[in-house]
Amino acid sequence: MGPLRPCTVVEHRSQQASTTRLHHHPIARPWRPLLRFSSFTSTRASADSARTETTQGNRVQEVDILRGFALLGILLVNSLIMAGPHLGPQSGSSVGSHADNVAEWLVTALVTTKFYLLFSFLFGYSFTLQRAAADRAGKALAPRHLRRLSCLLLLGLVHGVLLFPGDVLMVYAVLSLLLFALRNTSPRTALWTAAGLVACAAACLLAWGLLTVAYSQPMPTGAFTTALERTSVARRATPGSVVSSNLQWLRDTLGWEIIYGSDMLAAILVGMIAGRSGVLASPYRYRKSMIRIVVLALPFGLTGSAFMAVCRNGPLDPRWYDVGSAVGLVTAPTLTAAYACGLLLLLPTRAGRRVADMLAPAGRMALTNYLTQSMVMALVFTGYGLAQYGRYSTAVVLTGCFVLYTTQLVVSRWLMGRVRYGPVEWLLRMATLARKP
């Protein structure tokens, strides 16, 4: 992969003639206050979408780079769920060292919720590219979209029941229906809807959290230990017990799926608006704006995320968990934006080009890599394989994550140099197109 060019998609022949007009078009500055988007009419949005919808077989490389980056964050968070708390040899009590506690605290503060929001943003952005592909092929979007989300739903169901109950593919499949219904929404309406979704989800979670703090008592140590022991036995036993445990998880976390699904839909809508403008097709035009985002969003996002970690991982007691999560819902998007802009700012540099060479291939087969991560962790930590649930410290688990992620980067680069799609991406594309890719 050579050095990144300022624009990585094939643009319309007429774009050169309209460069000056587009430069002064309001959407050419997407990082202005979001409500400025409301000045667009649906006609202008369609025109901007047309510029984005010119991949002609090429990919927007920045989308793949950000996907490859997000894979690491997803792996770090999911690994702590799959591995379980480090349990002592005599009981189910947690025996994490100070280093383990610090590592878990940092993952909560810097990673948790940030990277599924980045994936959600990219999901919405990619929808505009898929819509463009349907237009170029002269095909109706609805059948393609329905086949795609049906395949995602099936993959997510298998993944959630057999491997990892924290699956997001089923959520994406459901949200895809809403995204399709909102596909022609004006930028102003979409952004107000996104803000409303985040505000409502955070308000509900905050209210529940404050009630919990005010009226509940901390869980007795004995009850907590018993719950950990029961979970560890189920995760370590047979494949059947693992499936049963996963199904129980899916039932117990339905409320959380609704809360965080609202947050994900908000990010998807913002990604759709960004996709209409082709922000990631030429992000370097907005360098000054991205610098401002990093400078302003980073401290705000870090402050809220630190508070979330204090509530979830201490020193506050577990009753504050939902209060911290509510604050995290509001501040996590700013930290996600800071991460994404920081990475995009790095790309034009020599070091950035090396980073792009590593991340982009993994991003091209992000779905395959995501499912592979779950498969590897299931084989290590559950009754499918080594049954090591609760037997490794957080520091060891996170070290293993970096080894697995590095391996995925190497394998992805090798594979993408030989084939066009990853295995699961090929399957999803075949389902979408209803023919062999």
Coordinates of C-alpha atoms in Angstrom, one line a residue:
M1 CA 0.0 0.0 0.0
G2 CA 1.5 3.3 -1.1
P3 CA 1.4 6.7 0.6
L4 CA -2.0 8.0 1.2
R5 CA -3.4 10.5 -1.3
P6 CA -5.5 13.5 -0.1
C7 CA -8.6 11.7 -1.6
T8 CA -8.9 7.9 -1.8
V9 CA -12.1 7.6 -3.9
V10 CA -12.7 7.9 -7.6
E11 CA -14.5 11.2 -8.0
H12 CA -16.9 12.4 -10.6
R13 CA -15.3 14.0 -13.7
S14 CA -17.3 17.1 -13.0
Q15 CA -15.8 17.5 -9.6
Q16 CA -12.8 19.5 -10.8
A17 CA -15.1 22.1 -12.3
S18 CA -17.0 22.4 -9.1
T19 CA -14.1 22.4 -6.6
T20 CA -14.5 26.0 -5.7
R21 CA -18.2 25.7 -5.2
L22 CA -17.8 22.6 -3.0
H23 CA -15.1 24.3 -1.0
H24 CA -17.4 27.1 0.0
H25 CA -20.4 24.7 0.4
P26 CA -21.4 24.5 4.1
I27 CA -21.0 20.8 4.2
A28 CA -17.4 21.2 3.1
R29 CA -16.8 22.2 6.7
P30 CA -18.5 19.3 8.6
W31 CA -16.9 20.0 12.0
R32 CA -18.7 23.3 12.4
P33 CA -21.4 23.2 15.1
L34 CA -23.6 20.4 14.1
L35 CA -26.7 22.4 13.7
R36 CA -25.2 24.2 10.8
F37 CA -26.1 21.1 8.8
S38 CA -29.7 22.1 9.1
S39 CA -29.2 24.7 6.3
F40 CA -29.1 21.9 3.7
T41 CA -32.1 21.0 1.7
S42 CA -32.7 17.4 0.7
T43 CA -31.5 18.3 -2.8
R44 CA -28.2 19.5 -1.6
A45 CA -27.8 16.5 0.6
S46 CA -28.4 14.3 -2.4
A47 CA -25.8 16.2 -4.5
D48 CA -23.2 15.8 -1.7
S49 CA -24.1 12.1 -1.4
A50 CA -23.5 11.7 -5.2
R51 CA -19.9 12.9 -4.6
T52 CA -19.4 10.3 -1.9
E53 CA -21.0 7.5 -3.9
T54 CA -18.2 7.2 -6.4
T55 CA -16.1 4.4 -5.1
Q56 CA -16.3 2.5 -8.4
G57 CA -14.7 -0.6 -6.9
N58 CA -12.3 1.5 -4.8
R59 CA -12.7 1.8 -1.0
V60 CA -12.5 4.9 1.2
Q61 CA -9.2 3.9 2.9
E62 CA -9.8 6.0 5.9
V63 CA -12.9 4.0 6.7
D64 CA -10.9 0.8 6.7
I65 CA -8.1 2.4 8.8
L66 CA -10.6 3.5 11.5
R67 CA -12.2 0.1 11.5
G68 CA -8.8 -1.5 11.9
F69 CA -8.1 0.8 14.8
A70 CA -11.5 0.1 16.4
L71 CA -10.9 -3.6 16.4
L72 CA -8.3 -3.2 19.1
G73 CA -10.6 -1.3 21.4
I74 CA -13.4 -3.8 20.9
L75 CA -11.0 -6.7 21.7
L76 CA -9.8 -5.1 24.9
V77 CA -13.3 -4.6 26.3
N78 CA -14.7 -7.9 25.2
S79 CA -11.7 -9.8 26.5
L80 CA -12.4 -8.7 30.1
I81 CA -15.9 -10.0 29.8
M82 CA -14.9 -13.3 28.2
A83 CA -12.0 -13.9 30.6
G84 CA -14.0 -13.1 33.7
P85 CA -12.6 -11.6 37.0
H86 CA -9.4 -13.2 38.2
L87 CA -10.6 -15.7 40.9
G88 CA -8.7 -17.1 43.8
P89 CA -7.9 -20.8 43.9
Q90 CA -10.0 -21.4 47.0
S91 CA -13.1 -19.4 46.3
G92 CA -14.8 -17.1 43.8
S93 CA -13.4 -14.0 45.3
S94 CA -11.6 -11.6 43.0
V95 CA -7.8 -11.5 43.7
G96 CA -6.7 -8.9 41.2
S97 CA -3.4 -7.2 42.0
H98 CA -3.0 -3.4 42.1
A99 CA -1.6 -3.6 38.5
D100 CA -4.7 -5.5 37.4
N101 CA -7.0 -3.0 39.0
V102 CA -5.2 -0.1 37.4
A103 CA -5.3 -1.9 34.0
E104 CA -9.0 -2.5 34.3
W105 CA -9.7 1.0 35.4
L106 CA -7.8 2.4 32.4
V107 CA -9.7 0.2 30.0
T108 CA -13.0 1.4 31.4
A109 CA -11.9 5.1 31.2
L110 CA -10.1 5.1 27.9
V111 CA -11.8 2.3 25.9
T112 CA -15.2 1.1 27.1
T113 CA -18.1 2.5 25.0
K114 CA -15.7 4.6 22.8
F115 CA -15.0 2.0 20.1
Y116 CA -18.4 0.5 19.6
L117 CA -19.4 4.2 19.0
L118 CA -16.7 4.5 16.4
F119 CA -17.9 1.3 14.7
S120 CA -21.4 2.6 14.8
F121 CA -20.4 5.9 13.2
L122 CA -18.6 3.9 10.4
F123 CA -21.7 1.7 10.0
G124 CA -23.7 4.7 9.2
Y125 CA -21.0 6.1 7.0
S126 CA -20.8 2.8 5.1
F127 CA -24.6 2.9 4.5
T128 CA -24.1 5.9 2.2
L129 CA -21.5 3.9 0.2
Q130 CA -23.8 0.9 -0.1
R131 CA -26.6 3.2 -1.2
A132 CA -24.3 4.6 -3.8
A133 CA -23.4 1.2 -5.0
A134 CA -27.0 0.3 -5.5
D135 CA -27.6 3.5 -7.4
R136 CA -24.6 2.8 -9.7
A137 CA -25.8 -0.8 -10.3
G138 CA -29.4 0.5 -11.0
K139 CA -30.7 -1.8 -8.3
A140 CA -33.3 -1.0 -5.7
L141 CA -31.8 -0.4 -2.3
A142 CA -34.5 -2.0 -0.1
P143 CA -34.0 -5.6 -1.2
R144 CA -30.3 -5.3 -0.9
H145 CA -30.5 -3.7 2.5
L146 CA -33.0 -6.3 3.8
R147 CA -30.8 -9.2 2.7
R148 CA -27.8 -7.6 4.3
L149 CA -29.4 -7.0 7.7
S150 CA -30.9 -10.5 7.6
C151 CA -27.5 -11.9 7.1
L152 CA -26.2 -9.7 10.0
L153 CA -29.0 -10.9 12.2
L154 CA -28.2 -14.5 11.5
L155 CA -24.5 -14.0 12.1
G156 CA -25.2 -12.1 15.3
L157 CA -27.6 -14.8 16.6
V158 CA -25.1 -17.6 16.0
H159 CA -22.3 -15.4 17.5
G160 CA -24.3 -14.3 20.5
V161 CA -25.6 -17.8 21.4
L162 CA -22.5 -19.8 20.7
L163 CA -19.6 -17.5 21.4
F164 CA -20.0 -14.1 22.9
P165 CA -23.3 -12.9 24.4
G166 CA -22.3 -9.3 24.1
D167 CA -22.7 -9.5 20.4
V168 CA -23.4 -6.2 18.5
L169 CA -24.3 -7.6 15.1
M170 CA -27.9 -8.4 16.1
V171 CA -28.2 -4.8 17.4
Y172 CA -26.9 -3.5 14.1
A173 CA -29.4 -5.6 12.2
V174 CA -32.3 -4.1 14.1
L175 CA -30.9 -0.6 13.9
S176 CA -30.5 -1.1 10.1
L177 CA -34.2 -1.1 9.8
L178 CA -34.5 2.2 11.6
L179 CA -31.6 3.6 9.5
F180 CA -33.3 2.7 6.3
A181 CA -36.5 4.4 7.5
L182 CA -34.5 7.5 8.3
R183 CA -32.3 7.4 5.2
N184 CA -33.8 10.6 3.7
T185 CA -33.9 12.6 6.9
S186 CA -32.5 16.1 6.7
P187 CA -29.2 16.7 8.4
R188 CA -30.8 19.0 11.0
T189 CA -33.5 16.4 11.9
A190 CA -31.0 13.5 12.0
L191 CA -28.6 15.4 14.3
W192 CA -31.4 16.5 16.6
T193 CA -32.7 12.9 16.7
A194 CA -29.2 11.7 17.6
A195 CA -28.9 14.3 20.4
G196 CA -32.3 13.4 21.7
L197 CA -31.5 9.7 21.7
V198 CA -28.4 10.2 23.8
A199 CA -30.1 12.6 26.1
C200 CA -33.1 10.3 26.7
A201 CA -30.9 7.2 27.3
A202 CA -28.6 9.1 29.6
A203 CA -31.5 10.6 31.6
C204 CA -33.2 7.2 32.1
L205 CA -29.9 5.6 33.2
L206 CA -29.1 8.5 35.5
A207 CA -32.5 8.4 37.1
W208 CA -32.2 4.6 37.7
G209 CA -28.7 5.1 39.0
L210 CA -29.6 7.8 41.5
L211 CA -32.5 5.7 42.8
T212 CA -30.1 2.8 43.2
V213 CA -27.6 4.9 45.1
A214 CA -30.3 6.3 47.3
Y215 CA -32.4 3.3 48.2
S216 CA -30.3 0.1 47.7
Q217 CA -27.6 -1.5 49.8
P218 CA -24.3 -2.8 48.5
M219 CA -24.4 -6.5 47.5
P220 CA -23.1 -8.7 50.4
T221 CA -19.7 -10.1 49.8
G222 CA -21.0 -13.7 50.1
A223 CA -23.7 -13.2 47.5
F224 CA -21.2 -11.7 45.1
T225 CA -18.8 -14.6 45.6
T226 CA -21.6 -17.1 45.1
A227 CA -22.6 -15.4 41.8
L228 CA -19.0 -15.5 40.6
E229 CA -18.6 -19.1 41.4
R230 CA -21.8 -20.0 39.6
T231 CA -20.8 -18.1 36.5
S232 CA -17.3 -19.6 36.5
V233 CA -18.7 -23.1 36.7
A234 CA -21.0 -22.5 33.8
R235 CA -18.4 -20.9 31.7
R236 CA -15.8 -23.7 32.3
A237 CA -18.0 -26.7 32.0
T238 CA -19.4 -28.1 28.8
P239 CA -20.3 -26.4 25.5
G240 CA -24.0 -26.9 26.5
S241 CA -23.5 -25.0 29.7
V242 CA -21.7 -22.2 27.8
V243 CA -24.7 -21.8 25.5
S244 CA -27.1 -21.8 28.4
S245 CA -25.0 -19.1 30.1
N246 CA -25.0 -17.1 26.9
L247 CA -28.7 -17.3 26.6
Q248 CA -29.1 -16.2 30.2
W249 CA -26.8 -13.2 29.6
L250 CA -28.9 -12.2 26.5
R251 CA -32.1 -12.2 28.5
D252 CA -30.6 -10.4 31.5
T253 CA -29.0 -7.6 29.4
L254 CA -32.0 -6.7 27.2
G255 CA -32.5 -3.4 29.0
W256 CA -28.9 -2.5 28.5
E257 CA -29.2 -3.3 24.8
I258 CA -32.0 -0.8 24.5
I259 CA -30.0 1.9 26.3
Y260 CA -26.8 1.4 24.4
G261 CA -28.8 0.7 21.2
S262 CA -30.0 4.3 21.4
D263 CA -26.5 5.5 21.8
M264 CA -25.4 3.4 18.8
L265 CA -28.3 4.7 16.6
A266 CA -27.2 8.2 17.4
A267 CA -23.7 7.5 16.2
I268 CA -25.0 5.7 13.1
L269 CA -27.1 8.8 12.2
V270 CA -24.1 11.1 12.6
G271 CA -22.1 8.7 10.5
M272 CA -24.8 8.8 7.8
I273 CA -24.7 12.6 7.7
A274 CA -20.9 12.5 7.5
G275 CA -21.1 10.0 4.7
R276 CA -23.4 12.2 2.7
S277 CA -20.7 14.9 2.7
G278 CA -17.8 12.5 2.0
V279 CA -15.9 13.7 5.1
L280 CA -13.6 10.6 5.2
A281 CA -13.0 10.8 1.4
S282 CA -10.9 13.9 1.9
P283 CA -10.4 14.5 5.7
Y284 CA -7.2 16.5 5.3
R285 CA -9.1 19.5 4.0
Y286 CA -10.4 19.9 7.5
R287 CA -7.1 19.6 9.4
K288 CA -7.6 22.8 11.5
S289 CA -11.1 21.7 12.4
M290 CA -9.9 18.3 13.5
I291 CA -7.2 19.9 15.6
R292 CA -9.9 21.9 17.4
I293 CA -11.9 18.8 18.0
V294 CA -9.0 17.0 19.6
V295 CA -8.1 20.1 21.7
L296 CA -11.7 20.7 22.9
A297 CA -13.1 17.2 23.0
L298 CA -10.2 15.3 24.6
P299 CA -10.3 17.0 28.1
F300 CA -14.1 16.9 28.2
G301 CA -14.2 13.3 27.2
L302 CA -11.4 12.2 29.5
T303 CA -13.1 13.9 32.5
G304 CA -16.4 12.1 31.9
S305 CA -14.7 8.8 31.2
A306 CA -12.6 9.1 34.4
F307 CA -15.8 9.7 36.4
M308 CA -17.3 6.6 34.8
A309 CA -14.3 4.5 35.7
V310 CA -14.5 5.8 39.3
C311 CA -18.1 4.7 39.5
R312 CA -17.6 1.3 37.8
N313 CA -14.2 0.3 39.1
G314 CA -13.8 2.3 42.3
P315 CA -13.2 3.9 44.6
L316 CA -17.0 4.4 44.6
D317 CA -19.0 1.4 45.5
P318 CA -20.9 -0.6 42.7
R319 CA -24.2 1.2 43.4
W320 CA -22.7 4.1 41.4
Y321 CA -22.3 1.9 38.3
D322 CA -25.3 3.3 36.4
V323 CA -24.6 6.9 37.4
G324 CA -21.2 6.6 35.9
S325 CA -22.5 4.9 32.8
A326 CA -25.0 7.7 32.3
V327 CA -22.2 10.3 32.3
G328 CA -20.2 8.0 30.0
L329 CA -23.1 8.0 27.5
V330 CA -22.8 11.8 27.2
T331 CA -19.1 12.2 27.2
A332 CA -17.9 9.1 25.3
P333 CA -18.9 10.4 21.9
T334 CA -16.5 13.4 22.4
L335 CA -13.6 11.1 23.2
T336 CA -14.5 8.9 20.3
A337 CA -14.3 11.9 18.0
A338 CA -11.0 13.0 19.5
Y339 CA -9.5 9.5 18.9
A340 CA -10.7 9.4 15.3
C341 CA -9.5 12.9 14.5
G342 CA -6.2 12.3 16.1
L343 CA -5.6 9.2 14.0
L344 CA -6.7 11.0 10.8
L345 CA -4.3 13.8 11.6
L346 CA -1.5 11.3 12.0
L347 CA -2.0 9.7 8.6
P348 CA -0.3 12.2 6.3
T349 CA 3.0 11.7 8.2
R350 CA 5.6 9.1 7.5
A351 CA 4.6 7.3 10.7
G352 CA 1.0 7.6 9.8
R353 CA 1.5 5.9 6.5
R354 CA 3.1 3.0 8.3
V355 CA 0.1 2.9 10.6
A356 CA -2.3 3.0 7.7
D357 CA -0.4 0.1 6.0
M358 CA -1.0 -2.0 9.2
L359 CA -4.6 -1.0 10.0
A360 CA -6.3 -0.8 6.6
P361 CA -6.1 -4.5 5.7
A362 CA -7.5 -5.5 9.1
G363 CA -10.3 -2.9 8.6
R364 CA -11.2 -4.4 5.2
M365 CA -12.0 -7.7 6.9
A366 CA -13.2 -6.2 10.2
L367 CA -16.2 -8.5 10.5
T368 CA -14.0 -11.6 10.0
N369 CA -11.6 -10.3 12.6
Y370 CA -14.3 -9.5 15.1
L371 CA -15.8 -13.0 14.9
T372 CA -12.3 -14.5 15.0
Q373 CA -11.5 -12.7 18.3
S374 CA -14.6 -14.2 19.9
M375 CA -13.8 -17.6 18.6
V376 CA -10.2 -17.5 20.0
M377 CA -11.4 -16.2 23.4
A378 CA -14.1 -18.8 23.6
L379 CA -11.6 -21.6 23.0
V380 CA -9.3 -20.2 25.7
F381 CA -11.7 -19.2 28.4
T382 CA -14.8 -21.5 28.1
G383 CA -15.8 -25.1 28.0
Y384 CA -15.3 -25.2 24.3
G385 CA -11.6 -25.5 24.9
L386 CA -9.2 -24.7 27.7
A387 CA -11.8 -23.5 30.2
Q388 CA -9.6 -20.8 31.7
Y389 CA -12.4 -18.5 32.8
G390 CA -11.3 -16.5 35.8
R391 CA -7.9 -18.0 35.9
Y392 CA -5.8 -15.2 34.4
S393 CA -5.1 -11.7 35.7
T394 CA -6.3 -8.6 33.9
A395 CA -2.7 -7.7 32.9
V396 CA -2.1 -11.2 31.4
V397 CA -5.4 -11.1 29.5
L398 CA -4.7 -7.6 28.0
T399 CA -1.2 -8.7 27.0
G400 CA -2.8 -11.7 25.2
C401 CA -5.1 -9.2 23.5
F402 CA -2.2 -7.3 22.0
V403 CA -0.6 -10.5 20.8
L404 CA -3.9 -11.6 19.1
Y405 CA -4.4 -8.2 17.6
T406 CA -0.9 -8.0 16.2
T407 CA -1.4 -11.5 14.7
Q408 CA -4.6 -10.3 13.1
L409 CA -2.8 -7.3 11.6
V410 CA -0.2 -9.6 10.0
V411 CA -2.6 -12.2 8.8
S412 CA -5.0 -9.5 7.4
R413 CA -2.3 -7.8 5.5
W414 CA -1.1 -11.1 4.0
L415 CA -4.7 -12.2 3.1
M416 CA -5.8 -8.9 1.7
G417 CA -2.8 -8.9 -0.6
R418 CA -4.2 -12.1 -2.2
V419 CA -8.0 -11.8 -2.1
R420 CA -10.5 -9.0 -2.4
Y421 CA -12.7 -9.9 0.6
G422 CA -12.4 -11.6 4.0
P423 CA -14.3 -14.9 4.4
V424 CA -17.2 -13.4 6.3
E425 CA -17.2 -10.2 4.2
W426 CA -17.5 -12.4 1.1
L427 CA -20.5 -14.2 2.6
L428 CA -22.2 -10.9 3.6
R429 CA -21.6 -9.5 0.2
M430 CA -23.0 -12.6 -1.5
A431 CA -26.1 -12.3 0.7
T432 CA -26.4 -8.6 -0.1
L433 CA -26.1 -8.9 -3.9
A434 CA -27.9 -12.3 -4.1
R435 CA -25.1 -13.5 -6.3
K436 CA -21.5 -14.6 -6.1
P437 CA -19.2 -11.5 -5.7

